[in-house]
mmCIF file of C-alpha atoms in Angstrom:
data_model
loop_
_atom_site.group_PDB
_atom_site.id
_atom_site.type_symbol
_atom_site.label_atom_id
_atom_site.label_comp_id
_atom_site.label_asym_id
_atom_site.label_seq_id
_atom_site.Cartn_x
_atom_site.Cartn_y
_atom_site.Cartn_z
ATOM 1 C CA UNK A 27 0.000 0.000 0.000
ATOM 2 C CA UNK A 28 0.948 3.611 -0.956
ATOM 3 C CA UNK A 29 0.866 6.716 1.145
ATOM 4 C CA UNK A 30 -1.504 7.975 -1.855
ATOM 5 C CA UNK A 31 -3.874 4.800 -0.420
ATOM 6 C CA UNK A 32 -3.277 5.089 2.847
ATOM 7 C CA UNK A 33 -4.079 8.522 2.501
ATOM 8 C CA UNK A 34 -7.588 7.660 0.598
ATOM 9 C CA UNK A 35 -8.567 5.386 3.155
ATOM 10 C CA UNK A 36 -7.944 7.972 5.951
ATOM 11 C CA UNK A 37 -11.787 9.516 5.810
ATOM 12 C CA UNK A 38 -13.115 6.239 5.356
ATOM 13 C CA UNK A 39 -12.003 4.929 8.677
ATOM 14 C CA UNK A 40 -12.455 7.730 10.436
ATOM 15 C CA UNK A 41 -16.022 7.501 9.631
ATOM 16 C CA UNK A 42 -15.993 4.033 10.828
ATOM 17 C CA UNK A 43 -14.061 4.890 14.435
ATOM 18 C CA UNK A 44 -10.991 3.224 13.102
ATOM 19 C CA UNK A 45 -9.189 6.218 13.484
ATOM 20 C CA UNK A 46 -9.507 8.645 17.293
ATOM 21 C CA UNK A 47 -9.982 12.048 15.972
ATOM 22 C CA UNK A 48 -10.340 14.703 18.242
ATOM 23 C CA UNK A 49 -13.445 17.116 17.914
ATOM 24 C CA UNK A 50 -13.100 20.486 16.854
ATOM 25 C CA UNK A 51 -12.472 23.124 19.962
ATOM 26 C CA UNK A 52 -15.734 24.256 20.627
ATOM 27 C CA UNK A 53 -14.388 26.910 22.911
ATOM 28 C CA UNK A 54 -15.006 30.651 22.227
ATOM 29 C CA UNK A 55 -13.291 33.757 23.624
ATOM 30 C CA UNK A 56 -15.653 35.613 25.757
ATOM 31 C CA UNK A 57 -15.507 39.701 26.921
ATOM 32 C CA UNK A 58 -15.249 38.538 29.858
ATOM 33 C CA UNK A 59 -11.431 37.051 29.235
ATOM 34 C CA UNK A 60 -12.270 33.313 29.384
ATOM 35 C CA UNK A 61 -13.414 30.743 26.736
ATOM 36 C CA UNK A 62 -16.617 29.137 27.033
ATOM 37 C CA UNK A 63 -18.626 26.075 25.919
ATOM 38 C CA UNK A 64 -21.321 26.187 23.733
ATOM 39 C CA UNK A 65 -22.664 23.085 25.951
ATOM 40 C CA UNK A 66 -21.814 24.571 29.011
ATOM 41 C CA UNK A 67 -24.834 25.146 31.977
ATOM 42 C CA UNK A 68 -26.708 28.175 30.943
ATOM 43 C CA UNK A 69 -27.675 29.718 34.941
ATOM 44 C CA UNK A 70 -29.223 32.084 36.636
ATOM 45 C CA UNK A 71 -26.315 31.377 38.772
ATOM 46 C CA UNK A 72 -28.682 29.410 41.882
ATOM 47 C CA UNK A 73 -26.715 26.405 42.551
ATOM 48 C CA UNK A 74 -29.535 24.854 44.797
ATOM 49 C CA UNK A 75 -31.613 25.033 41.449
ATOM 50 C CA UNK A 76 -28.642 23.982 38.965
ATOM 51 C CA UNK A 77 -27.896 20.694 41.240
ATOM 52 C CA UNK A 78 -31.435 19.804 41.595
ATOM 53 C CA UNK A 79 -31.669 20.161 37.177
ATOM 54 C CA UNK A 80 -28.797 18.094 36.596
ATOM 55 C CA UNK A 81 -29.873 15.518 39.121
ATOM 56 C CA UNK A 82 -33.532 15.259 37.620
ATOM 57 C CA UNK A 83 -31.789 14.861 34.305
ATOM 58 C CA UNK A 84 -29.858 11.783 35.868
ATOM 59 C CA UNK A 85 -26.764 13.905 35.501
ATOM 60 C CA UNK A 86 -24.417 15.198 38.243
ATOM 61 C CA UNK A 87 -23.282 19.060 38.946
ATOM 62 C CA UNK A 88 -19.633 20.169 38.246
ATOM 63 C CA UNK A 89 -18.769 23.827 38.353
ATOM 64 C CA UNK A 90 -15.366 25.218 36.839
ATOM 65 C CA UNK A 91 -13.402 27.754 38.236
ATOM 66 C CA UNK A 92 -11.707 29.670 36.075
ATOM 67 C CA UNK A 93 -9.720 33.300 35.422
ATOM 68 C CA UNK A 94 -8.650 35.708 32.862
ATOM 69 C CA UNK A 95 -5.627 35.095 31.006
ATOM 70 C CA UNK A 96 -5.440 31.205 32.853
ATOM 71 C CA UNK A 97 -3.414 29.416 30.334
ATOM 72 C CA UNK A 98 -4.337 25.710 32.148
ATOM 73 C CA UNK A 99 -8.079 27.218 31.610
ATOM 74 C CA UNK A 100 -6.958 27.556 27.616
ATOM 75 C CA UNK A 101 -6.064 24.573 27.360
ATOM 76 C CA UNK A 102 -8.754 22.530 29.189
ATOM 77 C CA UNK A 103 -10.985 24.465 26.490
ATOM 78 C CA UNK A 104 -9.099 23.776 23.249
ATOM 79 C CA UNK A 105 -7.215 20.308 24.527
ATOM 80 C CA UNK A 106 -9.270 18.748 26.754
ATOM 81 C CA UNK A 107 -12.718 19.720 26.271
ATOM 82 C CA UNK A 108 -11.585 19.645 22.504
ATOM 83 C CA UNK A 109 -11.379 15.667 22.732
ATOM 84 C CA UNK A 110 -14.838 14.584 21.498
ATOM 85 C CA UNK A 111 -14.786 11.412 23.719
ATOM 86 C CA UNK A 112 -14.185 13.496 26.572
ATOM 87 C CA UNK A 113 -16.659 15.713 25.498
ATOM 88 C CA UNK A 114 -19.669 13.537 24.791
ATOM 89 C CA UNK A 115 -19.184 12.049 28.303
ATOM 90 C CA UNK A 116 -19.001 15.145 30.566
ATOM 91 C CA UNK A 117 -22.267 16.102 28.265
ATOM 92 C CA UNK A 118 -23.745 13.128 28.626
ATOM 93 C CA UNK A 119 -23.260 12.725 32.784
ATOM 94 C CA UNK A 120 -22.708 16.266 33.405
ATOM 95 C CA UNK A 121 -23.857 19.723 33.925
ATOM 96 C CA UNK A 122 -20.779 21.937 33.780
ATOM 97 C CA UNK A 123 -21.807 25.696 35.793
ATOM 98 C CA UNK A 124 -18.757 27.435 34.989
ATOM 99 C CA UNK A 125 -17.457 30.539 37.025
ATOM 100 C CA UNK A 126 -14.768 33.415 37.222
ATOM 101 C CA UNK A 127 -12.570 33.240 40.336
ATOM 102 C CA UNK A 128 -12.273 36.897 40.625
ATOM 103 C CA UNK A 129 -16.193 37.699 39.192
ATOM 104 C CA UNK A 130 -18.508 40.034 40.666
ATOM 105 C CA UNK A 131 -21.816 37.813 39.064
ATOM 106 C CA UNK A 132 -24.296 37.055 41.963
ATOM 107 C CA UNK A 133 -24.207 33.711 43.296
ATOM 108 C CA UNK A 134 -26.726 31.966 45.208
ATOM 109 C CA UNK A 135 -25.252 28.896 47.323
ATOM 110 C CA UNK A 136 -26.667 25.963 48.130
ATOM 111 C CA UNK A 137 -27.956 27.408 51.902
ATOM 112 C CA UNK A 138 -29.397 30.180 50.056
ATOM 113 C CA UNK A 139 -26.578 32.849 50.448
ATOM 114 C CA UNK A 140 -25.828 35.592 48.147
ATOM 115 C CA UNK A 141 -22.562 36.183 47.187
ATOM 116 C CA UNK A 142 -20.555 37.149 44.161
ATOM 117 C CA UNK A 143 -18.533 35.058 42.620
ATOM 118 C CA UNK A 144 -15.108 35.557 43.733
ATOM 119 C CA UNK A 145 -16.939 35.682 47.874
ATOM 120 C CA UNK A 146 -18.013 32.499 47.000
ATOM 121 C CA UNK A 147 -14.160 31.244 45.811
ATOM 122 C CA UNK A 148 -13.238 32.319 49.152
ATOM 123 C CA UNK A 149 -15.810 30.595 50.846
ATOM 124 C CA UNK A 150 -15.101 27.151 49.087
ATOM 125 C CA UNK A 151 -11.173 27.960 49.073
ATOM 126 C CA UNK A 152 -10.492 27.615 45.414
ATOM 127 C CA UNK A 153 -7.032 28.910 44.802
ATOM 128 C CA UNK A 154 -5.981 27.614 41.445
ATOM 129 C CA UNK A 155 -7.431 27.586 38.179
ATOM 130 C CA UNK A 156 -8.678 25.646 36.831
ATOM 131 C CA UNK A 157 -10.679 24.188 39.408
ATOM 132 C CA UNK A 158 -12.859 21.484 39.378
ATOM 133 C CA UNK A 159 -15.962 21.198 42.138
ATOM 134 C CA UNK A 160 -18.302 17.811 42.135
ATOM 135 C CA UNK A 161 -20.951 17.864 44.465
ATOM 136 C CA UNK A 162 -23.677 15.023 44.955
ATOM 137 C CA UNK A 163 -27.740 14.668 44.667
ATOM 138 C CA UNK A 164 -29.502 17.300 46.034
ATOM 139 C CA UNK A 165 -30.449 14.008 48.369
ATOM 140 C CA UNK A 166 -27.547 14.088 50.604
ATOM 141 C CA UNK A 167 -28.492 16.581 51.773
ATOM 142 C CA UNK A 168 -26.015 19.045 50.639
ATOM 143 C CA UNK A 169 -27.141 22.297 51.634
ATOM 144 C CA UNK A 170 -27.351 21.459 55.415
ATOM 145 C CA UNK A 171 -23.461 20.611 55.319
ATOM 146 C CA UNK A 172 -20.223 22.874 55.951
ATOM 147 C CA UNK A 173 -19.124 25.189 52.372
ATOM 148 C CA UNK A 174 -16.336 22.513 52.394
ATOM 149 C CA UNK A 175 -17.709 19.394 53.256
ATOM 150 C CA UNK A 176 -20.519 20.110 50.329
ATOM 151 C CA UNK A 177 -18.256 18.928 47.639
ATOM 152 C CA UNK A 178 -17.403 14.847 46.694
ATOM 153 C CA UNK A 179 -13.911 14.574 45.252
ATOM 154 C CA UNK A 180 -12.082 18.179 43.538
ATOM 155 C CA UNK A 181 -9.609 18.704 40.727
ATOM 156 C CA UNK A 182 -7.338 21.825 41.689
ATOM 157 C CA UNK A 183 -5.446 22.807 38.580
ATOM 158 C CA UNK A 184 -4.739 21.173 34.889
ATOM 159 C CA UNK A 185 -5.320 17.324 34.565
ATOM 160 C CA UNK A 186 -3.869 15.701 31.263
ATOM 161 C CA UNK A 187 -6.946 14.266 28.971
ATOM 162 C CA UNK A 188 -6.512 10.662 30.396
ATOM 163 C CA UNK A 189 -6.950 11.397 33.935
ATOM 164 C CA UNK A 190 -9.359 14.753 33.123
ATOM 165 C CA UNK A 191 -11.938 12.082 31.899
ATOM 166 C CA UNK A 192 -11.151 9.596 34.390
ATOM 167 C CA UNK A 193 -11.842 12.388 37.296
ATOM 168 C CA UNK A 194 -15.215 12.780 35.662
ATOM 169 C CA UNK A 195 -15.560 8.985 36.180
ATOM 170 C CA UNK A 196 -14.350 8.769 38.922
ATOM 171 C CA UNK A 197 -17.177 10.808 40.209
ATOM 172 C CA UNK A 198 -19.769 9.680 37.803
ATOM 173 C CA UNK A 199 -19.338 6.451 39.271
ATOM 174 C CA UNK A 200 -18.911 7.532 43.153
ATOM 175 C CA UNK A 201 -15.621 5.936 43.244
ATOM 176 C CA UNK A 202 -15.138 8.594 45.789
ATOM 177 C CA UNK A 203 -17.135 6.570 48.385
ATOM 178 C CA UNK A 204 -14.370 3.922 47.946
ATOM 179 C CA UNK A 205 -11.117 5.585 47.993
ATOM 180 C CA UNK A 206 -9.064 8.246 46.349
ATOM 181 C CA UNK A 207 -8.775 9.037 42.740
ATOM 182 C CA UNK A 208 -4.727 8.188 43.435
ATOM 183 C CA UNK A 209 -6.447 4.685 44.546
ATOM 184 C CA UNK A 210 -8.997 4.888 41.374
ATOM 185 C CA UNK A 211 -6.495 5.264 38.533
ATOM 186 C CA UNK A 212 -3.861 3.080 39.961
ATOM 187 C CA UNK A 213 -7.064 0.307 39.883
ATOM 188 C CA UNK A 214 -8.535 1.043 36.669
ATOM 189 C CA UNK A 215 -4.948 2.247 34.438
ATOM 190 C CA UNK A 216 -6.765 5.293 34.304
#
């Protein structure tokens, strides 16, 4: 074979999953400084309401920390999120609320508190971008807990693609209620 046929059959098995390719970057440059989904929760920023959506559509809720000029956020947008596998899972098992570390956008938490955005980084110490928070159904009781005991596993900072999706496994699956995601990817080769 040829690299003229190889090259021919190149569309043809892509077509047919023979060949990973990655999906194009959905990600768009906002005013605001960071890139954004097109799939991405659309809120009116109540994350009582949010968790209680997602969990009716038999999905759980993450929310995304991010900040101007964050080049880990870039590149969860244009690598990561980029990846159509990765993609069609978080979409699939997912609501993804995603919000500025520094913002001044109104924020109601889950015990009914108002605060902006970057009050409620402080409250949930979220340092780094990007920052990943998982919380659980609206069953367990969530908003009766501590800010910091509200959350199942987190992902402070940049994870590679492999272990990006397997995070979002690992709490998909509540892996979390059996040991850590160190435990979880050492188990699964994740």
């Amino acid at each position: 074979m040829t690299r003229r046929d190889l090259v021919a059959l190149l569309p043809a098995a892509a077509a047919f999953g023979a060949i990973h390719t990655p999906a194009r970057a959905d990600a768009v440059l906002g005013d605001d400084g960071l890139y954004h989904q097109s799939w991405f929760l659309n809120s009116f920023l109540d994350l009582r309401e949010d968790l209680e959506s997602a969990s009716s559509e038999g999905k759980r809720l993450a929310v995304m920390w991010e900040l101007r000029g964050c080049p880990y956020c870039r590149e969860t947008h244009l690598v990561n999120f980029a990846d159509q596998a990765i993609a069609d899972y978080i979409r699939a098992n997912f609501e993804v609320l995603q919000l500025n570390l520094l913002g001044a956008r109104k924020v109601i938490d889950f015990d009914g508190r108002e605060l902006t955005e970057k009050e409620l980084a402080e409250r949930y110490a979220i340092r780094f971008t990007p920052t990943f928070q998982f919380f659980p159904p609206p069953v367990d009781g969530v908003a009766a807990k501590e800010p910091l005991a509200r959350e199942v596993p987190r992902a402070p900072g940049y994870l590679k693609p492999p272990h990006f999706l397997a995070m979002f496994r690992f709490v998909r699956d509540k892996a979390y209620e059996r040991g850590s995601f160190r435990d979880y990817l050492t188990s699964s080769k994740g």
